[in-house]
């Protein structure tokens, strides 16, 4: 359509990127008959600042027999609709920005190409008025700009984000094309202002007339556009939708946005949505939860440890989980065809990192939901080895019928999402023991974080036949030896500390070796 | 006070030229044009005319008039001997005098006249402020503006394209910035959003200012009528004839109570989408005379868009309606009242920021609280000068500064005047408001030139010098030629300072034309490193080198800050340069201040007929050591501001 091309050219000429309320609608004229099957959608919800691993991880359990972790309790009722992936991520450490880039782009060096959501949007957009929505809650973080984006266009440039539910509502449902009523109203406005401008014009001098001509041209152009834009009868009467109220806090803002996502998908206004619950290093303050510290500060729960701080952090993480629950509940509430909106939507929920203080990228929270017939949900899939996110992305692209040989640095698809075979994680046996030579203690066993919230900085090494060896070290040792990375695996750890009966405490680490040779941080992530 | 339209400008001319003029009169075509052809046109014509000055396009009297600033600089160059360049043929003394004589009569014959009044579209900032003043609330974007993040909170500024600066250099000069369908769509969207809000439960209080009473359920027809009447007065920014109002109000008749709301919304939207709202000045009363005083509502609007970038408030509108604004004491009292209002902050936020290019400070640091601290210093300072009745030349040097914990390290012991800042637990870095301090030790920081953010936004001595020349002294510089290379680094056995290397590099006379003016100013600031730190302070910390192959910065002992201006004054350092700017260059600085303020106030490029007014105000400011308040009064009382000419065929 010439009009739409013209307007885009104009924009480019001005050299600015504008959020355009009506631009996408220009394309709506090409809209054809209703498809017989409900369309497939893709939806991503991003959780900032990682997790406190002992609260998130599922300990033990198998594909069909597992217990959801404390942080998963808010969406426990959706157990049959979710597919919990574990051992995702493969970096010793990562910056916030890089871990965020990887979330949908496979690898942080993949900076010249589209993120996977955009590839999916291109494939499934059909004739929807809005190709995709990129949503967020928080302002841009210029100091590490990569913390603010997960969606990137085909050149690898960040997609502008939208945060305001009212603006999204107006854009989707209150534009002149949204309903015949809106169109008629716009048309009468144009008639009236034309009348006004003409009456002014009769008395105007040449300077005024030049201005009025400029004005009249624009109004006539708008009339022409309105006339040219044919529209199919909307399948839902959108004029009945209620505009979201002003949000008094983050919770209300997010709840309203989830409403908008539900409506946008249900009315088939768009089929691809990405939503960040905050920047990946979010500085937001959850005052409505009674918390006065910044989320990012609290997320460094080792460095800034106190029981109260940790509880605040968990409250925030639980809130994130509640929003995921709220989203799934909404999608399930909409009937579509023989099933629900959730059945026709593949949902990806997760974070960029695991351990939020050390920025360790192992066992990062990744959950898929919905996608009936595409995903086999109701399972817990823990892979035998740490997985690149790029493999997951290839698998999801395939789910939407996009075959790629490679994505970012990854070359093959992650198995198991649709119930296909995968190699599950298995504990490997090894001997565990403690040795003491003078003040030096050496222990071999499986290392884990204490799940006692009063001592969240403490690591425990399990040794058969005696109390676990306690590792109570300063941040420097925690970080330099990357204790968080080795959690759940066998290590041989040497250090100094104290002994009281059969209770050993290591306070200074001098050496750490992985029993199976795992080495963190070989890539600068 | 009103300025008479005929003013002798002889004094100002001799100040510009600096020498007595003997011959008088002269004709451009006979006396000047041939000389331009002989000495200038070789370089100054055609598409790549040097310095963007093309004499070949000047032929009619109007062209000559429009080029008045060019003639001023021609005379300056001839006087200083900087043009034609020394390797070109030079005009004889009698030829030079012919040009001087023509120029004197040219300038002497100019009358102070207002411009033809051209309507202009509200700038995005004005549109935002005006919408806010009409409805009583701001259209805000829902976004969490956490510390260290940036977000556009204004829905208007988010949706409307950023206005490019007009020919005046200011964004409120929208004459070359036409309405487009894109902007039209955004206006429509914004008005809808405002209407949704006005009738939402959260805006009950604001709605009551229109309806006079609380809405219970549907609007009553009485409420609807009052709402429209109040709205029309605000949105039209003037009282309309009762017949016009009655016609609009009559559309409410015979509407069921359910239809009333839709009708009211429709009427409001048509008014806000109409040309009389979107453009300024379409409703001005035009009299038969070619030149006339603007009507009182227009005067009120001119004043409020100048001092507030916003529409007139109720007080101003009612004084306009009563014709009381014509009374000089009332008018003056309104200016003072408006300068005391929080809305006068727009003078700093818009006028000063655009004039001094302070938005450039945003590129200095990605760390938002640090960047905001650096940028807010000059803005708070300018706001103080504007609204606390401070002398104009405090711009150059002052003993007042605005600092926060993020900038306090630049202020040595003076920083102790701040009340102690205690960061709240769990907040990593945050924006901290400035506090006003008196400079007792860090006196090198006084005035706008040596504020850390201003020093850091201009990269290196050349940018710093060009900034002072253009923004403070008001001289125009052409774009630098595209083929200038980089200054070569020291080779292994060289130990030259940047200044020495640069002076070798630019020894070409055609470079010298501009660089003789730029460089002394810029090198005077070499005591400040690229981040704006003062090298001579006791706690100076050298910045880290960004790249390993980067040349080390010059050390304190190597640095030479002395220089000589083309006009002859010499100085040792920035303190002495500031002194020159406030004494022998005082007139040039004042003149630039007056011109920039006039351009902003008039929302247009200055014309030849503004010149007598400018001269008069400069003279007045010079003689009385005028303050910013004095200047705002003088501008608001000038012919250009209070009067208009109508288009020739009106």
CSV table of N, CA and C in Angstrom, one decimal, chain A residues 7 10-11 16 18-22 136-143 161-167 170-171 174 185-186 188-190 192-193 195-197 200 203-209 211-212 214-215 218-219 221-222 225 243 245-246 249-250 253 279 283-285 292-294 296-297 300 309, chain B residues 116-119 121 140-151 155 158-162 177-182 184-186 188-189 192-193 196-197 200 202-203 236 251 266-267 269-270 273-276 278-279 281-284 366-368 424-429 647-650:
chain,number,residue,atom,x,y,z
A,7,UNK,N,4.6,6.7,4.6
A,7,UNK,CA,4.7,7.1,6.0
A,7,UNK,C,6.0,6.6,6.5
A,10,UNK,N,8.9,8.7,5.3
A,10,UNK,CA,8.9,9.9,6.1
A,10,UNK,C,9.6,9.8,7.4
A,11,UNK,N,9.3,8.7,8.1
A,11,UNK,CA,9.9,8.5,9.4
A,11,UNK,C,11.4,8.3,9.3
A,16,UNK,N,14.3,9.4,13.1
A,16,UNK,CA,14.0,9.0,14.5
A,16,UNK,C,13.1,7.8,14.5
A,18,UNK,N,10.0,6.2,15.9
A,18,UNK,CA,8.8,6.7,16.6
A,18,UNK,C,7.9,5.5,16.9
A,19,UNK,N,7.3,5.5,18.1
A,19,UNK,CA,6.3,4.6,18.3
A,19,UNK,C,5.0,5.0,17.6
A,20,UNK,N,4.5,4.2,16.7
A,20,UNK,CA,3.4,4.7,15.9
A,20,UNK,C,2.1,4.0,16.3
A,21,UNK,N,1.2,4.7,16.8
A,21,UNK,CA,0.0,4.0,17.2
A,21,UNK,C,-0.7,3.3,16.0
A,22,UNK,N,-0.7,3.9,14.9
A,22,UNK,CA,-1.5,3.3,13.8
A,22,UNK,C,-0.7,2.6,12.7
A,136,UNK,N,8.0,-4.2,28.5
A,136,UNK,CA,8.9,-4.2,29.6
A,136,UNK,C,8.2,-3.4,30.8
A,137,UNK,N,8.9,-3.2,31.9
A,137,UNK,CA,8.4,-2.5,33.0
A,137,UNK,C,9.2,-1.3,33.4
A,138,UNK,N,10.5,-1.4,33.1
A,138,UNK,CA,11.5,-0.5,33.8
A,138,UNK,C,12.2,0.3,32.7
A,139,UNK,N,12.7,1.5,33.1
A,139,UNK,CA,13.5,2.4,32.2
A,139,UNK,C,14.7,1.7,31.7
A,140,UNK,N,15.4,2.4,30.7
A,140,UNK,CA,16.6,1.9,30.1
A,140,UNK,C,17.8,2.0,31.1
A,141,UNK,N,18.7,1.1,31.0
A,141,UNK,CA,19.9,1.1,31.9
A,141,UNK,C,21.1,1.4,31.0
A,142,UNK,N,21.4,2.7,30.7
A,142,UNK,CA,22.4,3.0,29.7
A,142,UNK,C,23.8,2.5,30.0
A,143,UNK,N,24.1,2.3,31.3
A,143,UNK,CA,25.5,1.9,31.7
A,143,UNK,C,25.8,0.5,31.1
A,161,UNK,N,11.0,-0.9,23.3
A,161,UNK,CA,10.2,-1.6,24.2
A,161,UNK,C,9.0,-0.6,24.7
A,162,UNK,N,7.9,-1.2,25.1
A,162,UNK,CA,6.8,-0.5,25.5
A,162,UNK,C,6.4,-0.9,26.9
A,163,UNK,N,6.0,0.0,27.8
A,163,UNK,CA,5.8,-0.4,29.2
A,163,UNK,C,4.4,0.0,29.7
A,164,UNK,N,3.7,0.7,28.9
A,164,UNK,CA,2.5,1.3,29.4
A,164,UNK,C,1.2,0.5,28.9
A,165,UNK,N,0.5,-0.1,29.9
A,165,UNK,CA,-0.6,-0.9,29.4
A,165,UNK,C,-1.7,-0.1,28.8
A,166,UNK,N,-1.9,1.2,29.2
A,166,UNK,CA,-3.0,2.0,28.6
A,166,UNK,C,-2.6,2.3,27.1
A,167,UNK,N,-1.3,2.6,26.9
A,167,UNK,CA,-0.8,2.9,25.6
A,167,UNK,C,-1.0,1.7,24.7
A,170,UNK,N,-4.8,1.4,23.9
A,170,UNK,CA,-5.2,2.4,22.9
A,170,UNK,C,-4.7,2.0,21.6
A,171,UNK,N,-3.5,1.5,21.5
A,171,UNK,CA,-2.9,1.2,20.2
A,171,UNK,C,-3.7,0.0,19.6
A,174,UNK,N,-8.2,1.1,20.4
A,174,UNK,CA,-8.9,2.4,20.3
A,174,UNK,C,-8.4,3.2,19.1
A,185,UNK,N,-16.2,7.8,14.1
A,185,UNK,CA,-15.9,8.9,14.9
A,185,UNK,C,-14.8,9.8,14.3
A,186,UNK,N,-13.7,9.1,13.9
A,186,UNK,CA,-12.6,9.7,13.3
A,186,UNK,C,-13.0,10.5,12.1
A,188,UNK,N,-15.9,11.8,11.4
A,188,UNK,CA,-16.6,13.1,11.7
A,188,UNK,C,-15.7,14.1,12.3
A,189,UNK,N,-14.7,13.7,13.0
A,189,UNK,CA,-13.7,14.7,13.5
A,189,UNK,C,-13.1,15.4,12.4
A,190,UNK,N,-12.7,14.6,11.4
A,190,UNK,CA,-12.0,15.2,10.2
A,190,UNK,C,-12.9,16.2,9.5
A,192,UNK,N,-15.3,17.9,10.8
A,192,UNK,CA,-15.5,19.1,11.6
A,192,UNK,C,-14.3,20.0,11.5
A,193,UNK,N,-13.1,19.4,11.7
A,193,UNK,CA,-11.9,20.3,11.7
A,193,UNK,C,-11.6,20.9,10.3
A,195,UNK,N,-14.0,21.9,8.3
A,195,UNK,CA,-15.0,23.0,8.4
A,195,UNK,C,-14.3,24.2,9.1
A,196,UNK,N,-13.8,23.9,10.3
A,196,UNK,CA,-13.2,25.0,11.1
A,196,UNK,C,-12.1,25.7,10.3
A,197,UNK,N,-11.2,24.9,9.8
A,197,UNK,CA,-10.0,25.4,9.1
A,197,UNK,C,-10.5,26.3,7.9
A,200,UNK,N,-11.7,29.7,9.0
A,200,UNK,CA,-10.5,30.5,9.4
A,200,UNK,C,-9.9,31.1,8.1
A,203,UNK,N,-10.8,34.4,6.2
A,203,UNK,CA,-10.4,35.8,6.7
A,203,UNK,C,-8.8,35.9,6.8
A,204,UNK,N,-8.1,34.8,6.4
A,204,UNK,CA,-6.7,34.8,6.7
A,204,UNK,C,-5.9,35.6,5.7
A,205,UNK,N,-4.7,36.1,6.2
A,205,UNK,CA,-3.7,36.7,5.3
A,205,UNK,C,-2.9,35.6,4.7
A,206,UNK,N,-1.9,36.0,3.9
A,206,UNK,CA,-1.2,35.0,3.1
A,206,UNK,C,-0.3,34.1,4.0
A,207,UNK,N,0.2,34.6,5.1
A,207,UNK,CA,1.0,33.8,5.9
A,207,UNK,C,0.1,32.7,6.6
A,208,UNK,N,-1.0,33.2,7.1
A,208,UNK,CA,-1.9,32.3,7.8
A,208,UNK,C,-2.4,31.3,6.8
A,209,UNK,N,-2.7,31.7,5.6
A,209,UNK,CA,-3.2,30.8,4.6
A,209,UNK,C,-2.2,29.6,4.3
A,211,UNK,N,-0.1,28.4,6.4
A,211,UNK,CA,-0.2,27.5,7.5
A,211,UNK,C,-1.5,26.6,7.4
A,212,UNK,N,-2.6,27.3,7.0
A,212,UNK,CA,-3.8,26.5,6.9
A,212,UNK,C,-3.8,25.5,5.8
A,214,UNK,N,-1.1,23.9,4.8
A,214,UNK,CA,-0.4,22.8,5.3
A,214,UNK,C,-1.3,21.9,6.1
A,215,UNK,N,-2.1,22.5,7.0
A,215,UNK,CA,-3.0,21.8,7.8
A,215,UNK,C,-4.0,21.0,7.0
A,218,UNK,N,-2.8,17.9,5.4
A,218,UNK,CA,-2.7,16.7,6.3
A,218,UNK,C,-4.0,16.1,6.6
A,219,UNK,N,-5.0,17.0,6.8
A,219,UNK,CA,-6.3,16.4,7.1
A,219,UNK,C,-6.9,15.6,5.9
A,221,UNK,N,-5.2,14.2,3.6
A,221,UNK,CA,-4.4,13.0,3.5
A,221,UNK,C,-4.9,11.9,4.5
A,222,UNK,N,-5.3,12.4,5.7
A,222,UNK,CA,-5.8,11.5,6.7
A,222,UNK,C,-7.2,10.9,6.3
A,225,UNK,N,-6.6,8.2,3.8
A,225,UNK,CA,-6.1,7.0,4.4
A,225,UNK,C,-7.2,6.2,5.0
A,243,UNK,N,-10.6,0.0,29.3
A,243,UNK,CA,-9.2,0.5,29.3
A,243,UNK,C,-8.7,0.3,30.7
A,245,UNK,N,-7.0,0.8,34.3
A,245,UNK,CA,-6.9,2.0,35.1
A,245,UNK,C,-5.4,2.4,35.3
A,246,UNK,N,-5.2,3.7,35.7
A,246,UNK,CA,-3.8,4.1,36.1
A,246,UNK,C,-3.2,3.1,37.1
A,249,UNK,N,1.1,1.0,41.2
A,249,UNK,CA,2.4,0.4,41.6
A,249,UNK,C,2.8,-0.6,40.5
A,250,UNK,N,4.0,-1.2,40.6
A,250,UNK,CA,4.5,-2.2,39.7
A,250,UNK,C,3.5,-3.3,39.5
A,253,UNK,N,0.7,-2.4,37.4
A,253,UNK,CA,1.1,-2.2,36.0
A,253,UNK,C,1.3,-3.5,35.3
A,279,UNK,N,14.6,-5.0,34.0
A,279,UNK,CA,15.9,-5.1,33.4
A,279,UNK,C,16.6,-6.3,34.1
A,283,UNK,N,16.9,-2.4,39.1
A,283,UNK,CA,17.1,-1.6,40.3
A,283,UNK,C,15.8,-1.3,40.9
A,284,UNK,N,14.7,-1.9,40.6
A,284,UNK,CA,13.4,-1.5,41.1
A,284,UNK,C,13.3,-1.8,42.6
A,285,UNK,N,12.5,-1.0,43.2
A,285,UNK,CA,12.2,-1.2,44.6
A,285,UNK,C,10.8,-1.7,44.8
A,292,UNK,N,12.3,-2.0,51.0
A,292,UNK,CA,12.9,-0.7,50.7
A,292,UNK,C,14.2,-0.7,50.0
A,293,UNK,N,14.8,-1.9,49.8
A,293,UNK,CA,16.1,-2.1,49.1
A,293,UNK,C,15.8,-2.4,47.7
A,294,UNK,N,16.8,-2.1,46.9
A,294,UNK,CA,16.7,-2.4,45.4
A,294,UNK,C,16.8,-3.9,45.2
A,296,UNK,N,18.4,-5.5,42.8
A,296,UNK,CA,19.7,-5.9,42.4
A,296,UNK,C,20.6,-6.0,43.7
A,297,UNK,N,20.5,-5.1,44.6
A,297,UNK,CA,21.2,-5.1,45.8
A,297,UNK,C,20.9,-6.4,46.6
A,300,UNK,N,22.3,-9.8,45.3
A,300,UNK,CA,23.7,-10.2,45.7
A,300,UNK,C,23.6,-10.6,47.2
A,309,UNK,N,17.3,-9.5,54.4
A,309,UNK,CA,17.6,-9.2,53.0
A,309,UNK,C,17.2,-10.5,52.1
B,116,UNK,N,6.7,40.4,10.1
B,116,UNK,CA,5.4,39.9,9.7
B,116,UNK,C,5.1,38.7,10.6
B,117,UNK,N,3.9,38.7,11.1
B,117,UNK,CA,3.5,37.6,12.1
B,117,UNK,C,3.1,36.3,11.4
B,118,UNK,N,4.0,35.3,11.6
B,118,UNK,CA,3.7,34.0,10.9
B,118,UNK,C,3.3,33.1,12.0
B,119,UNK,N,2.1,32.4,11.8
B,119,UNK,CA,1.7,31.4,12.8
B,119,UNK,C,2.7,30.3,12.9
B,121,UNK,N,3.5,26.2,14.6
B,121,UNK,CA,3.0,25.1,15.4
B,121,UNK,C,3.6,25.0,16.8
B,140,UNK,N,1.2,10.8,31.5
B,140,UNK,CA,2.5,10.1,31.8
B,140,UNK,C,2.5,8.7,31.3
B,141,UNK,N,3.7,8.2,31.0
B,141,UNK,CA,3.9,6.9,30.6
B,141,UNK,C,4.1,6.0,31.8
B,142,UNK,N,3.4,4.9,31.9
B,142,UNK,CA,3.6,4.0,33.0
B,142,UNK,C,4.9,3.2,32.7
B,143,UNK,N,5.9,3.5,33.5
B,143,UNK,CA,7.2,2.8,33.4
B,143,UNK,C,7.8,3.1,34.8
B,144,UNK,N,8.6,2.0,35.3
B,144,UNK,CA,9.2,2.2,36.5
B,144,UNK,C,10.6,2.8,36.3
B,145,UNK,N,10.8,4.0,36.8
B,145,UNK,CA,12.0,4.8,36.6
B,145,UNK,C,12.9,4.5,37.7
B,146,UNK,N,13.5,3.3,37.7
B,146,UNK,CA,14.4,2.9,38.8
B,146,UNK,C,15.6,3.7,38.7
B,147,UNK,N,16.4,3.8,39.8
B,147,UNK,CA,17.7,4.5,39.8
B,147,UNK,C,18.5,4.0,38.8
B,148,UNK,N,19.4,4.8,38.2
B,148,UNK,CA,20.3,4.4,37.1
B,148,UNK,C,19.6,4.1,35.8
B,149,UNK,N,18.3,4.2,35.7
B,149,UNK,CA,17.7,4.0,34.4
B,149,UNK,C,17.1,5.3,33.9
B,150,UNK,N,16.9,5.4,32.6
B,150,UNK,CA,16.3,6.5,32.0
B,150,UNK,C,15.0,6.1,31.3
B,151,UNK,N,14.0,7.0,31.4
B,151,UNK,CA,12.7,6.7,30.8
B,151,UNK,C,12.1,8.0,30.5
B,155,UNK,N,4.1,11.3,28.0
B,155,UNK,CA,3.6,10.6,26.8
B,155,UNK,C,3.7,11.5,25.6
B,158,UNK,N,7.2,11.4,24.3
B,158,UNK,CA,7.5,10.1,23.8
B,158,UNK,C,7.0,9.9,22.4
B,159,UNK,N,5.7,10.4,22.2
B,159,UNK,CA,5.1,10.1,20.9
B,159,UNK,C,5.4,11.1,19.8
B,160,UNK,N,5.6,12.4,20.2
B,160,UNK,CA,5.9,13.4,19.2
B,160,UNK,C,7.4,13.3,18.8
B,161,UNK,N,7.6,13.5,17.5
B,161,UNK,CA,9.0,13.6,17.1
B,161,UNK,C,9.8,14.7,17.8
B,162,UNK,N,11.0,14.6,18.0
B,162,UNK,CA,11.8,15.7,18.6
B,162,UNK,C,11.9,16.8,17.6
B,177,UNK,N,9.1,23.4,10.4
B,177,UNK,CA,8.9,22.1,10.9
B,177,UNK,C,7.4,21.8,10.7
B,178,UNK,N,7.0,21.4,9.5
B,178,UNK,CA,5.5,21.3,9.2
B,178,UNK,C,4.8,20.2,9.9
B,179,UNK,N,3.5,20.4,9.9
B,179,UNK,CA,2.6,19.3,10.4
B,179,UNK,C,2.7,18.1,9.4
B,180,UNK,N,2.7,16.9,9.9
B,180,UNK,CA,2.7,15.8,9.0
B,180,UNK,C,1.5,14.8,9.4
B,181,UNK,N,1.2,13.9,8.6
B,181,UNK,CA,0.2,12.9,9.0
B,181,UNK,C,0.7,12.1,10.2
B,182,UNK,N,2.0,11.8,10.3
B,182,UNK,CA,2.5,11.1,11.5
B,182,UNK,C,2.1,11.9,12.8
B,184,UNK,N,0.0,14.3,13.1
B,184,UNK,CA,-1.5,14.3,13.2
B,184,UNK,C,-2.0,13.1,14.0
B,185,UNK,N,-1.6,11.9,13.6
B,185,UNK,CA,-2.0,10.7,14.3
B,185,UNK,C,-1.6,10.7,15.7
B,186,UNK,N,-0.4,11.2,16.0
B,186,UNK,CA,0.0,11.3,17.4
B,186,UNK,C,-0.8,12.2,18.2
B,188,UNK,N,-3.9,13.0,17.7
B,188,UNK,CA,-5.2,12.4,17.8
B,188,UNK,C,-5.1,11.3,19.0
B,189,UNK,N,-4.1,10.6,19.0
B,189,UNK,CA,-3.9,9.6,20.0
B,189,UNK,C,-3.7,10.2,21.4
B,192,UNK,N,-7.1,11.6,22.6
B,192,UNK,CA,-7.9,10.5,23.1
B,192,UNK,C,-7.5,10.1,24.5
B,193,UNK,N,-6.2,9.9,24.7
B,193,UNK,CA,-5.6,9.5,26.0
B,193,UNK,C,-6.0,10.5,27.1
B,196,UNK,N,-9.7,10.1,27.9
B,196,UNK,CA,-9.9,8.9,28.7
B,196,UNK,C,-9.6,9.2,30.2
B,197,UNK,N,-8.5,9.9,30.4
B,197,UNK,CA,-8.1,10.2,31.7
B,197,UNK,C,-9.1,11.2,32.4
B,200,UNK,N,-11.9,9.6,33.9
B,200,UNK,CA,-11.7,8.4,34.7
B,200,UNK,C,-11.8,8.7,36.2
B,202,UNK,N,-9.9,8.5,38.6
B,202,UNK,CA,-8.7,9.1,39.2
B,202,UNK,C,-8.6,10.6,39.1
B,203,UNK,N,-9.4,11.1,38.1
B,203,UNK,CA,-9.2,12.6,37.8
B,203,UNK,C,-10.5,13.3,38.2
B,236,UNK,N,-8.7,27.8,23.6
B,236,UNK,CA,-8.5,28.9,22.6
B,236,UNK,C,-7.6,30.0,23.1
B,251,UNK,N,-24.7,22.4,20.5
B,251,UNK,CA,-24.6,21.0,20.1
B,251,UNK,C,-24.9,20.0,21.2
B,266,UNK,N,-16.4,14.6,21.9
B,266,UNK,CA,-16.2,14.9,20.5
B,266,UNK,C,-15.9,16.4,20.3
B,267,UNK,N,-16.6,17.3,21.0
B,267,UNK,CA,-16.4,18.7,20.8
B,267,UNK,C,-15.0,19.1,21.3
B,269,UNK,N,-12.4,17.2,21.4
B,269,UNK,CA,-11.4,16.6,20.5
B,269,UNK,C,-11.3,17.5,19.2
B,270,UNK,N,-12.4,18.0,18.7
B,270,UNK,CA,-12.3,18.8,17.5
B,270,UNK,C,-11.6,20.1,17.8
B,273,UNK,N,-7.9,19.4,18.0
B,273,UNK,CA,-7.3,19.0,16.7
B,273,UNK,C,-7.4,20.1,15.7
B,274,UNK,N,-8.0,21.2,16.1
B,274,UNK,CA,-8.2,22.3,15.1
B,274,UNK,C,-6.9,23.2,14.9
B,275,UNK,N,-6.8,23.8,13.8
B,275,UNK,CA,-5.6,24.6,13.6
B,275,UNK,C,-5.4,25.7,14.6
B,276,UNK,N,-6.5,26.3,15.2
B,276,UNK,CA,-6.3,27.4,16.1
B,276,UNK,C,-5.7,26.9,17.4
B,278,UNK,N,-3.5,24.0,17.5
B,278,UNK,CA,-2.2,23.4,17.1
B,278,UNK,C,-1.2,24.4,16.8
B,279,UNK,N,-1.7,25.5,16.2
B,279,UNK,CA,-0.8,26.6,15.8
B,279,UNK,C,-1.0,27.8,16.7
B,281,UNK,N,-1.3,31.8,17.1
B,281,UNK,CA,-1.4,33.1,16.4
B,281,UNK,C,-2.5,33.1,15.3
B,282,UNK,N,-3.2,32.1,15.1
B,282,UNK,CA,-4.2,32.2,14.0
B,282,UNK,C,-5.4,33.0,14.4
B,283,UNK,N,-5.6,33.2,15.7
B,283,UNK,CA,-6.8,33.9,16.1
B,283,UNK,C,-6.5,35.4,16.4
B,284,UNK,N,-5.3,35.8,16.1
B,284,UNK,CA,-4.9,37.2,16.5
B,284,UNK,C,-5.8,38.2,15.8
B,366,UNK,N,27.6,7.2,30.9
B,366,UNK,CA,26.5,6.3,30.8
B,366,UNK,C,25.9,6.0,32.2
B,367,UNK,N,26.6,6.5,33.2
B,367,UNK,CA,26.1,6.3,34.6
B,367,UNK,C,25.1,7.4,34.9
B,368,UNK,N,23.8,7.0,34.9
B,368,UNK,CA,22.8,8.0,34.9
B,368,UNK,C,22.9,9.0,36.1
B,424,UNK,N,20.7,5.7,51.6
B,424,UNK,CA,19.8,4.7,52.3
B,424,UNK,C,20.3,3.3,52.0
B,425,UNK,N,20.1,2.5,53.0
B,425,UNK,CA,20.6,1.1,52.9
B,425,UNK,C,19.9,0.4,51.7
B,426,UNK,N,20.7,-0.3,50.9
B,426,UNK,CA,20.1,-1.1,49.8
B,426,UNK,C,19.9,-0.4,48.5
B,427,UNK,N,20.4,0.9,48.5
B,427,UNK,CA,20.3,1.7,47.2
B,427,UNK,C,21.8,1.8,46.7
B,428,UNK,N,22.0,1.4,45.5
B,428,UNK,CA,23.4,1.3,45.1
B,428,UNK,C,23.9,2.7,44.7
B,429,UNK,N,23.3,3.3,43.7
B,429,UNK,CA,23.7,4.7,43.3
B,429,UNK,C,22.4,5.4,43.1
B,647,UNK,N,0.7,40.3,6.9
B,647,UNK,CA,1.2,39.9,5.6
B,647,UNK,C,0.8,41.0,4.6
B,648,UNK,N,1.6,41.1,3.6
B,648,UNK,CA,1.3,42.2,2.6
B,648,UNK,C,-0.1,42.2,2.0
B,649,UNK,N,-0.7,41.1,1.8
B,649,UNK,CA,-1.9,41.1,1.1
B,649,UNK,C,-3.1,40.9,2.1
B,650,UNK,N,-2.9,41.1,3.3
B,650,UNK,CA,-4.0,40.9,4.3
B,650,UNK,C,-5.0,42.1,4.3
